[in-house]
mmCIF file of C-alpha atoms in Angstrom:
data_model
loop_
_atom_site.group_PDB
_atom_site.id
_atom_site.type_symbol
_atom_site.label_atom_id
_atom_site.label_comp_id
_atom_site.label_asym_id
_atom_site.label_seq_id
_atom_site.Cartn_x
_atom_site.Cartn_y
_atom_site.Cartn_z
ATOM 1 C CA UNK V 604 -0.041 -0.018 0.054
ATOM 2 C CA UNK V 605 2.824 2.377 0.922
ATOM 3 C CA UNK V 606 4.544 1.579 -2.398
ATOM 4 C CA UNK V 607 1.352 2.228 -4.281
ATOM 5 C CA UNK V 608 0.912 5.624 -2.668
ATOM 6 C CA UNK V 609 4.477 6.630 -3.465
ATOM 7 C CA UNK V 610 3.923 5.458 -7.128
ATOM 8 C CA UNK V 611 0.858 7.705 -7.375
ATOM 9 C CA UNK V 612 2.689 10.686 -5.916
ATOM 10 C CA UNK V 613 5.497 10.209 -8.405
ATOM 11 C CA UNK V 614 3.004 9.915 -11.385
ATOM 12 C CA UNK V 615 1.117 13.117 -10.235
ATOM 13 C CA UNK V 616 4.412 15.088 -9.983
ATOM 14 C CA UNK V 617 5.541 13.806 -13.389
ATOM 15 C CA UNK V 618 2.291 14.906 -14.979
ATOM 16 C CA UNK V 619 2.435 18.304 -13.450
ATOM 17 C CA UNK V 620 5.972 18.884 -14.597
ATOM 18 C CA UNK V 621 5.651 17.387 -18.097
ATOM 19 C CA UNK V 622 2.050 17.286 -19.355
ATOM 20 C CA UNK V 623 1.075 19.804 -21.949
ATOM 21 C CA UNK V 624 -2.432 18.491 -22.441
ATOM 22 C CA UNK V 625 -5.234 17.498 -20.095
ATOM 23 C CA UNK V 626 -4.717 13.890 -19.143
ATOM 24 C CA UNK V 627 -7.155 11.213 -17.900
ATOM 25 C CA UNK V 628 -5.919 9.481 -14.788
ATOM 26 C CA UNK V 629 -6.329 5.932 -13.676
ATOM 27 C CA UNK V 630 -9.250 4.694 -11.617
ATOM 28 C CA UNK V 631 -7.842 4.835 -8.076
ATOM 29 C CA UNK V 632 -8.946 4.334 -4.456
ATOM 30 C CA UNK V 633 -10.171 7.570 -2.874
ATOM 31 C CA UNK V 634 -7.934 7.241 0.199
ATOM 32 C CA UNK V 635 -4.812 6.833 -2.045
ATOM 33 C CA UNK V 636 -5.971 9.678 -4.283
ATOM 34 C CA UNK V 637 -6.165 12.087 -1.386
ATOM 35 C CA UNK V 638 -2.801 11.000 -0.032
ATOM 36 C CA UNK V 639 -1.211 11.655 -3.389
ATOM 37 C CA UNK V 640 -3.044 14.871 -3.822
ATOM 38 C CA UNK V 641 -1.990 16.154 -0.402
ATOM 39 C CA UNK V 642 1.710 15.601 -1.335
ATOM 40 C CA UNK V 643 1.461 18.132 -4.215
ATOM 41 C CA UNK V 644 -1.125 20.541 -2.766
ATOM 42 C CA UNK V 645 1.390 23.276 -2.267
ATOM 43 C CA UNK V 646 2.378 23.115 -5.960
ATOM 44 C CA UNK V 647 -1.307 23.090 -7.000
ATOM 45 C CA UNK V 648 -2.136 26.047 -4.853
ATOM 46 C CA UNK V 649 0.549 28.210 -6.510
ATOM 47 C CA UNK V 650 -0.287 27.349 -10.151
ATOM 48 C CA UNK V 651 -3.074 27.165 -12.700
ATOM 49 C CA UNK V 652 -3.487 23.462 -12.129
ATOM 50 C CA UNK V 653 -6.257 21.951 -10.140
ATOM 51 C CA UNK V 654 -7.531 18.440 -9.206
ATOM 52 C CA UNK V 655 -11.102 17.355 -9.865
ATOM 53 C CA UNK V 656 -12.790 13.949 -9.938
ATOM 54 C CA UNK V 657 -16.256 12.577 -10.267
ATOM 55 C CA UNK V 658 -17.326 10.510 -7.303
ATOM 56 C CA UNK V 659 -19.006 7.836 -9.387
ATOM 57 C CA UNK V 660 -15.746 6.999 -11.248
ATOM 58 C CA UNK V 661 -13.112 8.279 -8.960
ATOM 59 C CA UNK V 662 -11.092 9.354 -11.999
ATOM 60 C CA UNK V 663 -8.306 11.824 -11.199
ATOM 61 C CA UNK V 664 -7.807 14.745 -13.480
ATOM 62 C CA UNK V 665 -5.031 17.320 -13.906
ATOM 63 C CA UNK V 666 -6.114 20.205 -16.131
ATOM 64 C CA UNK V 667 -3.515 22.498 -17.482
ATOM 65 C CA UNK V 668 -5.094 24.556 -20.228
ATOM 66 C CA UNK V 669 -8.631 25.285 -21.350
ATOM 67 C CA UNK V 670 -9.699 24.430 -24.911
ATOM 68 C CA UNK V 671 -12.991 26.435 -25.132
ATOM 69 C CA UNK V 672 -12.817 29.347 -27.495
ATOM 70 C CA UNK V 673 -14.913 31.590 -25.274
ATOM 71 C CA UNK V 674 -13.840 32.371 -21.725
ATOM 72 C CA UNK V 675 -14.943 34.333 -18.642
ATOM 73 C CA UNK V 676 -12.307 35.371 -16.114
ATOM 74 C CA UNK V 677 -12.761 34.960 -12.366
ATOM 75 C CA UNK V 678 -13.522 38.174 -10.492
ATOM 76 C CA UNK V 679 -10.505 40.465 -10.662
ATOM 77 C CA UNK V 680 -11.727 43.160 -8.238
ATOM 78 C CA UNK V 681 -14.311 43.884 -5.632
ATOM 79 C CA UNK V 682 -17.494 45.587 -6.906
ATOM 80 C CA UNK V 683 -19.125 46.055 -3.582
ATOM 81 C CA UNK V 684 -21.319 49.112 -2.838
ATOM 82 C CA UNK V 685 -22.417 50.665 0.421
ATOM 83 C CA UNK V 686 -25.750 52.558 0.458
ATOM 84 C CA UNK V 687 -25.715 55.079 3.283
ATOM 85 C CA UNK V 688 -28.749 56.091 5.402
ATOM 86 C CA UNK V 689 -29.171 59.181 3.211
ATOM 87 C CA UNK V 690 -29.362 57.245 0.050
ATOM 88 C CA UNK V 691 -25.734 58.077 -1.055
ATOM 89 C CA UNK V 692 -23.995 55.157 -2.819
ATOM 90 C CA UNK V 693 -20.273 54.457 -2.094
ATOM 91 C CA UNK V 694 -18.410 52.108 -4.375
ATOM 92 C CA UNK V 695 -15.728 50.403 -2.304
ATOM 93 C CA UNK V 696 -13.233 49.978 -5.277
ATOM 94 C CA UNK V 697 -13.424 53.700 -6.016
ATOM 95 C CA UNK V 698 -10.977 54.537 -3.301
ATOM 96 C CA UNK V 699 -7.639 52.765 -2.775
ATOM 97 C CA UNK V 700 -7.803 53.321 0.983
ATOM 98 C CA UNK V 701 -8.928 55.948 3.462
ATOM 99 C CA UNK V 702 -12.237 57.464 4.472
ATOM 100 C CA UNK V 703 -15.295 56.403 2.496
ATOM 101 C CA UNK V 704 -17.987 58.268 4.477
ATOM 102 C CA UNK V 705 -18.775 60.089 7.675
ATOM 103 C CA UNK V 706 -22.183 59.554 9.417
ATOM 104 C CA UNK V 707 -22.428 61.602 12.677
ATOM 105 C CA UNK V 708 -19.504 60.445 14.854
ATOM 106 C CA UNK V 709 -18.949 57.209 12.845
ATOM 107 C CA UNK V 710 -16.469 57.029 10.073
ATOM 108 C CA UNK V 711 -16.442 54.346 7.373
ATOM 109 C CA UNK V 712 -12.907 53.677 6.155
ATOM 110 C CA UNK V 713 -11.234 51.363 3.669
ATOM 111 C CA UNK V 714 -8.008 49.800 4.812
ATOM 112 C CA UNK V 715 -5.067 49.009 2.572
ATOM 113 C CA UNK V 716 -6.059 45.299 2.803
ATOM 114 C CA UNK V 717 -9.445 46.094 1.190
ATOM 115 C CA UNK V 718 -11.368 45.557 4.377
ATOM 116 C CA UNK V 719 -13.918 48.251 5.332
ATOM 117 C CA UNK V 720 -14.290 49.249 8.892
ATOM 118 C CA UNK V 721 -16.746 51.396 10.930
ATOM 119 C CA UNK V 722 -14.868 53.485 13.478
ATOM 120 C CA UNK V 723 -16.250 55.665 16.310
ATOM 121 C CA UNK V 724 -14.971 59.228 16.560
ATOM 122 C CA UNK V 725 -16.537 60.041 19.936
ATOM 123 C CA UNK V 726 -19.797 59.651 21.833
ATOM 124 C CA UNK V 727 -22.475 58.058 19.661
ATOM 125 C CA UNK V 728 -26.113 59.054 19.960
ATOM 126 C CA UNK V 729 -29.090 59.857 17.795
ATOM 127 C CA UNK V 730 -31.682 57.824 15.857
ATOM 128 C CA UNK V 731 -31.036 54.411 14.379
ATOM 129 C CA UNK V 732 -29.608 54.629 10.793
ATOM 130 C CA UNK V 733 -29.195 51.726 8.467
ATOM 131 C CA UNK V 734 -26.569 51.061 5.760
ATOM 132 C CA UNK V 735 -26.662 48.375 3.139
ATOM 133 C CA UNK V 736 -23.640 46.539 1.816
ATOM 134 C CA UNK V 737 -24.183 44.839 -1.592
ATOM 135 C CA UNK V 738 -21.729 42.569 -3.136
ATOM 136 C CA UNK V 739 -22.967 41.673 -6.776
ATOM 137 C CA UNK V 740 -22.341 38.624 -8.764
ATOM 138 C CA UNK V 741 -18.894 38.427 -10.387
ATOM 139 C CA UNK V 742 -17.326 40.242 -7.443
ATOM 140 C CA UNK V 743 -14.582 39.113 -5.046
ATOM 141 C CA UNK V 744 -15.537 38.483 -1.412
ATOM 142 C CA UNK V 745 -15.794 41.675 0.691
ATOM 143 C CA UNK V 746 -15.084 41.719 4.447
ATOM 144 C CA UNK V 747 -16.229 44.360 6.873
ATOM 145 C CA UNK V 748 -15.975 45.185 10.584
ATOM 146 C CA UNK V 749 -19.121 46.616 12.186
ATOM 147 C CA UNK V 750 -19.146 49.296 14.826
ATOM 148 C CA UNK V 751 -19.214 46.688 17.556
ATOM 149 C CA UNK V 752 -16.221 44.752 16.319
ATOM 150 C CA UNK V 753 -18.170 41.993 14.616
ATOM 151 C CA UNK V 754 -16.535 40.822 11.403
ATOM 152 C CA UNK V 755 -18.510 39.897 8.365
ATOM 153 C CA UNK V 756 -17.452 38.304 5.002
ATOM 154 C CA UNK V 757 -19.972 38.711 2.191
ATOM 155 C CA UNK V 758 -20.011 36.322 -0.840
ATOM 156 C CA UNK V 759 -20.764 37.274 -4.420
ATOM 157 C CA UNK V 760 -24.477 37.938 -5.091
ATOM 158 C CA UNK V 761 -25.239 38.869 -1.483
ATOM 159 C CA UNK V 762 -26.281 41.841 0.623
ATOM 160 C CA UNK V 763 -26.249 42.818 4.332
ATOM 161 C CA UNK V 764 -28.541 45.494 6.032
ATOM 162 C CA UNK V 765 -27.183 46.776 9.376
ATOM 163 C CA UNK V 766 -27.320 49.818 11.684
ATOM 164 C CA UNK V 767 -24.484 52.307 11.682
ATOM 165 C CA UNK V 768 -24.614 52.068 15.471
ATOM 166 C CA UNK V 769 -26.314 49.386 17.543
ATOM 167 C CA UNK V 770 -28.706 50.943 19.988
ATOM 168 C CA UNK V 771 -31.042 49.416 22.550
ATOM 169 C CA UNK V 772 -30.634 45.895 23.965
ATOM 170 C CA UNK V 773 -29.875 43.967 20.784
ATOM 171 C CA UNK V 774 -27.793 44.002 17.587
ATOM 172 C CA UNK V 775 -29.882 43.105 14.519
ATOM 173 C CA UNK V 776 -28.928 42.746 10.961
ATOM 174 C CA UNK V 777 -30.502 41.132 7.856
ATOM 175 C CA UNK V 778 -28.869 39.242 4.943
ATOM 176 C CA UNK V 779 -29.602 37.822 1.513
ATOM 177 C CA UNK V 780 -27.209 35.462 -0.149
ATOM 178 C CA UNK V 781 -24.256 34.187 1.921
ATOM 179 C CA UNK V 782 -22.319 35.650 4.807
ATOM 180 C CA UNK V 783 -19.729 34.440 7.366
ATOM 181 C CA UNK V 784 -19.855 36.062 10.842
ATOM 182 C CA UNK V 785 -17.341 36.399 13.643
ATOM 183 C CA UNK V 786 -19.611 38.047 16.262
ATOM 184 C CA UNK V 787 -18.059 40.275 18.917
ATOM 185 C CA UNK V 788 -19.149 38.990 22.337
ATOM 186 C CA UNK V 789 -21.603 41.059 24.335
ATOM 187 C CA UNK V 790 -23.805 39.000 26.664
ATOM 188 C CA UNK V 791 -25.992 41.979 27.448
ATOM 189 C CA UNK V 792 -26.713 42.650 23.781
ATOM 190 C CA UNK V 793 -27.391 39.559 21.693
ATOM 191 C CA UNK V 794 -26.686 39.542 17.964
ATOM 192 C CA UNK V 795 -29.603 38.708 15.689
ATOM 193 C CA UNK V 796 -29.568 37.835 12.014
ATOM 194 C CA UNK V 797 -32.791 37.909 9.985
ATOM 195 C CA UNK V 798 -32.991 35.579 6.909
ATOM 196 C CA UNK V 799 -35.749 35.049 4.400
ATOM 197 C CA UNK V 800 -36.153 33.397 1.010
ATOM 198 C CA UNK V 801 -39.202 32.339 -0.958
ATOM 199 C CA UNK V 802 -38.161 28.692 -0.893
ATOM 200 C CA UNK V 803 -36.713 28.410 2.632
ATOM 201 C CA UNK V 804 -39.080 30.663 4.429
ATOM 202 C CA UNK V 805 -38.066 33.183 7.129
ATOM 203 C CA UNK V 806 -35.985 32.683 10.278
ATOM 204 C CA UNK V 807 -33.855 34.345 12.914
ATOM 205 C CA UNK V 808 -30.430 33.425 14.227
ATOM 206 C CA UNK V 809 -29.549 34.602 17.757
ATOM 207 C CA UNK V 810 -25.966 34.573 19.098
ATOM 208 C CA UNK V 811 -23.931 36.252 21.822
ATOM 209 C CA UNK V 812 -20.430 35.665 20.325
ATOM 210 C CA UNK V 813 -19.594 32.974 17.809
ATOM 211 C CA UNK V 814 -18.430 32.021 14.273
ATOM 212 C CA UNK V 815 -21.032 30.858 11.800
ATOM 213 C CA UNK V 816 -22.018 30.766 8.073
ATOM 214 C CA UNK V 817 -25.400 31.629 6.665
ATOM 215 C CA UNK V 818 -26.432 30.556 3.126
ATOM 216 C CA UNK V 819 -29.742 32.209 2.200
ATOM 217 C CA UNK V 820 -29.663 32.633 -1.576
ATOM 218 C CA UNK V 821 -33.067 32.969 -3.103
ATOM 219 C CA UNK V 822 -32.301 30.336 -5.751
ATOM 220 C CA UNK V 823 -31.323 27.729 -3.214
ATOM 221 C CA UNK V 824 -34.037 25.311 -1.926
ATOM 222 C CA UNK V 825 -33.247 25.860 1.774
ATOM 223 C CA UNK V 826 -31.630 28.349 4.236
ATOM 224 C CA UNK V 827 -28.584 26.842 5.890
ATOM 225 C CA UNK V 828 -26.852 28.020 9.045
ATOM 226 C CA UNK V 829 -23.565 26.226 9.926
ATOM 227 C CA UNK V 830 -21.915 26.729 13.262
ATOM 228 C CA UNK V 831 -18.068 26.640 13.533
ATOM 229 C CA UNK V 832 -17.547 27.948 17.006
ATOM 230 C CA UNK V 833 -19.721 28.914 20.029
ATOM 231 C CA UNK V 834 -23.442 28.488 20.014
ATOM 232 C CA UNK V 835 -26.450 29.838 18.036
ATOM 233 C CA UNK V 836 -30.163 29.562 18.375
ATOM 234 C CA UNK V 837 -32.249 29.177 15.216
ATOM 235 C CA UNK V 838 -35.847 30.347 15.351
ATOM 236 C CA UNK V 839 -38.573 29.791 12.719
ATOM 237 C CA UNK V 840 -42.099 30.521 13.704
ATOM 238 C CA UNK V 841 -42.703 28.314 16.809
ATOM 239 C CA UNK V 842 -39.632 26.043 16.135
ATOM 240 C CA UNK V 843 -36.460 26.651 17.969
ATOM 241 C CA UNK V 844 -33.075 24.716 17.485
ATOM 242 C CA UNK V 845 -29.758 25.286 19.277
ATOM 243 C CA UNK V 846 -26.637 24.386 17.335
ATOM 244 C CA UNK V 847 -23.315 23.012 18.560
ATOM 245 C CA UNK V 848 -20.065 23.417 16.505
ATOM 246 C CA UNK V 849 -20.109 21.187 13.447
ATOM 247 C CA UNK V 850 -23.854 21.209 13.151
ATOM 248 C CA UNK V 851 -26.014 22.820 10.444
ATOM 249 C CA UNK V 852 -29.685 23.975 10.670
ATOM 250 C CA UNK V 853 -31.618 23.693 7.458
ATOM 251 C CA UNK V 854 -34.652 25.934 7.266
ATOM 252 C CA UNK V 855 -37.428 24.770 5.004
ATOM 253 C CA UNK V 856 -41.081 25.683 4.606
ATOM 254 C CA UNK V 857 -41.790 22.667 6.850
ATOM 255 C CA UNK V 858 -39.521 23.722 9.839
ATOM 256 C CA UNK V 859 -35.930 23.273 11.001
ATOM 257 C CA UNK V 860 -33.892 20.208 10.176
ATOM 258 C CA UNK V 861 -30.663 19.482 12.083
ATOM 259 C CA UNK V 862 -27.623 18.076 10.306
ATOM 260 C CA UNK V 863 -24.633 16.778 12.177
ATOM 261 C CA UNK V 864 -20.925 16.164 11.308
ATOM 262 C CA UNK V 865 -20.811 18.828 8.620
ATOM 263 C CA UNK V 866 -17.620 19.304 6.550
ATOM 264 C CA UNK V 867 -16.873 22.845 7.701
ATOM 265 C CA UNK V 868 -13.974 23.284 5.290
ATOM 266 C CA UNK V 869 -16.521 22.818 2.467
ATOM 267 C CA UNK V 870 -19.014 25.350 3.976
ATOM 268 C CA UNK V 871 -16.444 28.188 4.233
ATOM 269 C CA UNK V 872 -14.345 27.339 1.222
ATOM 270 C CA UNK V 873 -15.759 30.350 -0.644
ATOM 271 C CA UNK V 874 -14.259 32.654 2.018
ATOM 272 C CA UNK V 875 -10.864 30.980 1.670
ATOM 273 C CA UNK V 876 -10.691 31.246 -2.136
ATOM 274 C CA UNK V 877 -11.937 27.827 -3.295
ATOM 275 C CA UNK V 878 -14.779 25.826 -4.698
ATOM 276 C CA UNK V 879 -14.870 22.696 -2.569
ATOM 277 C CA UNK V 880 -17.385 20.066 -3.686
ATOM 278 C CA UNK V 881 -18.365 16.844 -1.963
ATOM 279 C CA UNK V 882 -20.741 14.673 -3.936
ATOM 280 C CA UNK V 883 -22.622 17.815 -5.177
ATOM 281 C CA UNK V 884 -25.050 17.509 -8.071
ATOM 282 C CA UNK V 885 -24.388 19.517 -11.200
ATOM 283 C CA UNK V 886 -27.389 21.881 -10.636
ATOM 284 C CA UNK V 887 -26.111 22.982 -7.198
ATOM 285 C CA UNK V 888 -22.526 23.175 -8.456
ATOM 286 C CA UNK V 889 -23.522 25.404 -11.467
ATOM 287 C CA UNK V 890 -25.473 27.756 -9.217
ATOM 288 C CA UNK V 891 -22.274 28.539 -7.361
ATOM 289 C CA UNK V 892 -20.478 28.998 -10.733
ATOM 290 C CA UNK V 893 -23.112 31.334 -11.993
ATOM 291 C CA UNK V 894 -22.890 33.564 -9.034
ATOM 292 C CA UNK V 895 -19.068 33.752 -8.941
ATOM 293 C CA UNK V 896 -18.478 34.253 -12.669
ATOM 294 C CA UNK V 897 -21.709 36.291 -13.170
ATOM 295 C CA UNK V 898 -22.966 33.997 -15.989
ATOM 296 C CA UNK V 899 -26.311 32.361 -17.036
ATOM 297 C CA UNK V 900 -26.575 28.611 -16.991
ATOM 298 C CA UNK V 901 -28.956 26.747 -19.168
ATOM 299 C CA UNK V 902 -29.664 23.002 -18.826
ATOM 300 C CA UNK V 903 -30.838 21.121 -21.870
ATOM 301 C CA UNK V 904 -32.371 17.590 -21.790
ATOM 302 C CA UNK V 905 -31.917 14.953 -19.125
ATOM 303 C CA UNK V 906 -28.738 15.803 -17.187
ATOM 304 C CA UNK V 907 -27.288 13.140 -14.889
ATOM 305 C CA UNK V 908 -27.652 13.810 -11.141
ATOM 306 C CA UNK V 909 -24.356 11.998 -10.331
ATOM 307 C CA UNK V 910 -22.334 13.824 -7.660
ATOM 308 C CA UNK V 911 -19.062 15.652 -8.260
ATOM 309 C CA UNK V 912 -16.244 15.961 -5.742
ATOM 310 C CA UNK V 913 -13.149 18.167 -5.901
ATOM 311 C CA UNK V 914 -11.315 21.285 -4.858
ATOM 312 C CA UNK V 915 -10.697 24.132 -7.291
ATOM 313 C CA UNK V 916 -9.124 27.585 -6.803
ATOM 314 C CA UNK V 917 -11.876 30.153 -7.539
ATOM 315 C CA UNK V 918 -9.441 32.397 -9.445
ATOM 316 C CA UNK V 919 -9.159 30.153 -12.488
ATOM 317 C CA UNK V 920 -10.843 31.098 -15.766
ATOM 318 C CA UNK V 921 -14.294 29.491 -16.279
ATOM 319 C CA UNK V 922 -12.944 27.548 -19.248
ATOM 320 C CA UNK V 923 -10.718 25.513 -16.964
ATOM 321 C CA UNK V 924 -13.531 24.503 -14.590
ATOM 322 C CA UNK V 925 -15.710 23.559 -17.470
ATOM 323 C CA UNK V 926 -13.026 21.480 -19.071
ATOM 324 C CA UNK V 927 -12.619 19.543 -15.793
ATOM 325 C CA UNK V 928 -16.378 18.788 -15.961
ATOM 326 C CA UNK V 929 -16.131 17.787 -19.601
ATOM 327 C CA UNK V 930 -13.324 15.325 -18.869
ATOM 328 C CA UNK V 931 -15.718 13.722 -16.451
ATOM 329 C CA UNK V 932 -18.432 13.136 -19.083
ATOM 330 C CA UNK V 933 -20.392 16.482 -18.925
ATOM 331 C CA UNK V 934 -20.941 18.377 -22.111
ATOM 332 C CA UNK V 935 -20.828 22.211 -21.978
ATOM 333 C CA UNK V 936 -20.450 25.015 -24.413
ATOM 334 C CA UNK V 937 -20.203 28.777 -23.889
ATOM 335 C CA UNK V 938 -21.928 31.585 -25.825
ATOM 336 C CA UNK V 939 -20.536 34.809 -24.367
ATOM 337 C CA UNK V 940 -21.731 34.827 -20.757
ATOM 338 C CA UNK V 941 -24.043 31.886 -21.160
ATOM 339 C CA UNK V 942 -23.245 28.302 -20.399
ATOM 340 C CA UNK V 943 -25.206 25.502 -22.042
ATOM 341 C CA UNK V 944 -25.139 22.162 -20.223
ATOM 342 C CA UNK V 945 -26.295 19.343 -22.398
ATOM 343 C CA UNK V 946 -26.436 15.515 -21.987
#
């Protein structure tokens, strides 16, 4: 077994160094595949290569260059926009760094890292004012620090509504799309997140200080809240569910479903710069692709529901991702910013 693993590592390294065309790997055991993949992960992470395989065949792929004539690049910049309480719109990428806006004694600044931060300039008082952060499709992830120190990462195709200053006995925000939160602890003022989609219904997440991910895209069938650290309470109508780390609450029109032993790295891969799939069906996979690359996806005919598993850097051109899928039996063609998936 050890000899077989080392043989696989050697073959992978040879292909990476010498292959000039996409190559079809051998059928291999998943455990051995991951062992070999791990040995070259640092090389893959620093290049245009990526590994991808289809669960039903366990066929390992190394893709070097796209062959599709049309292409769409991964997001090259952040297109996020903040709408202030007075209706003024501030585009985050319009300023390299420095002050973006001033609202009373609160300043919104952009750091050299690209992060936007709310900073207090003195005593804060006055009426509740709301800002909205929108991160459109085809935009890099944006991260922000709220006035209380809570950190938020917002995925492409998402928005967050929040107060400039949290007043009263609670901190309440609302999201659409996907966000990752690291909530600043304040036992006397719980942090609340409102979520609502047509398919998944409406719900509320209550926390004191914790790390969690919320996926509430309108095109997804359910609202999912995944806990990484701390504790959160999920509420939907009369149903209440408390999560422990590694658990996920799925909000449906029928109530709250609890999922255990969740792959947390897969849930937050988007924040860390990857697509990470684990037996995902092609429809769910392409919904992620459509949001990230800002493209339309059209399915024609009877498309197989077989699951796909793999890890791909989300800064590769769309053609490379599609070629990996085509090597695994899927047929796709591009017409400008439209992808056609056919049997």
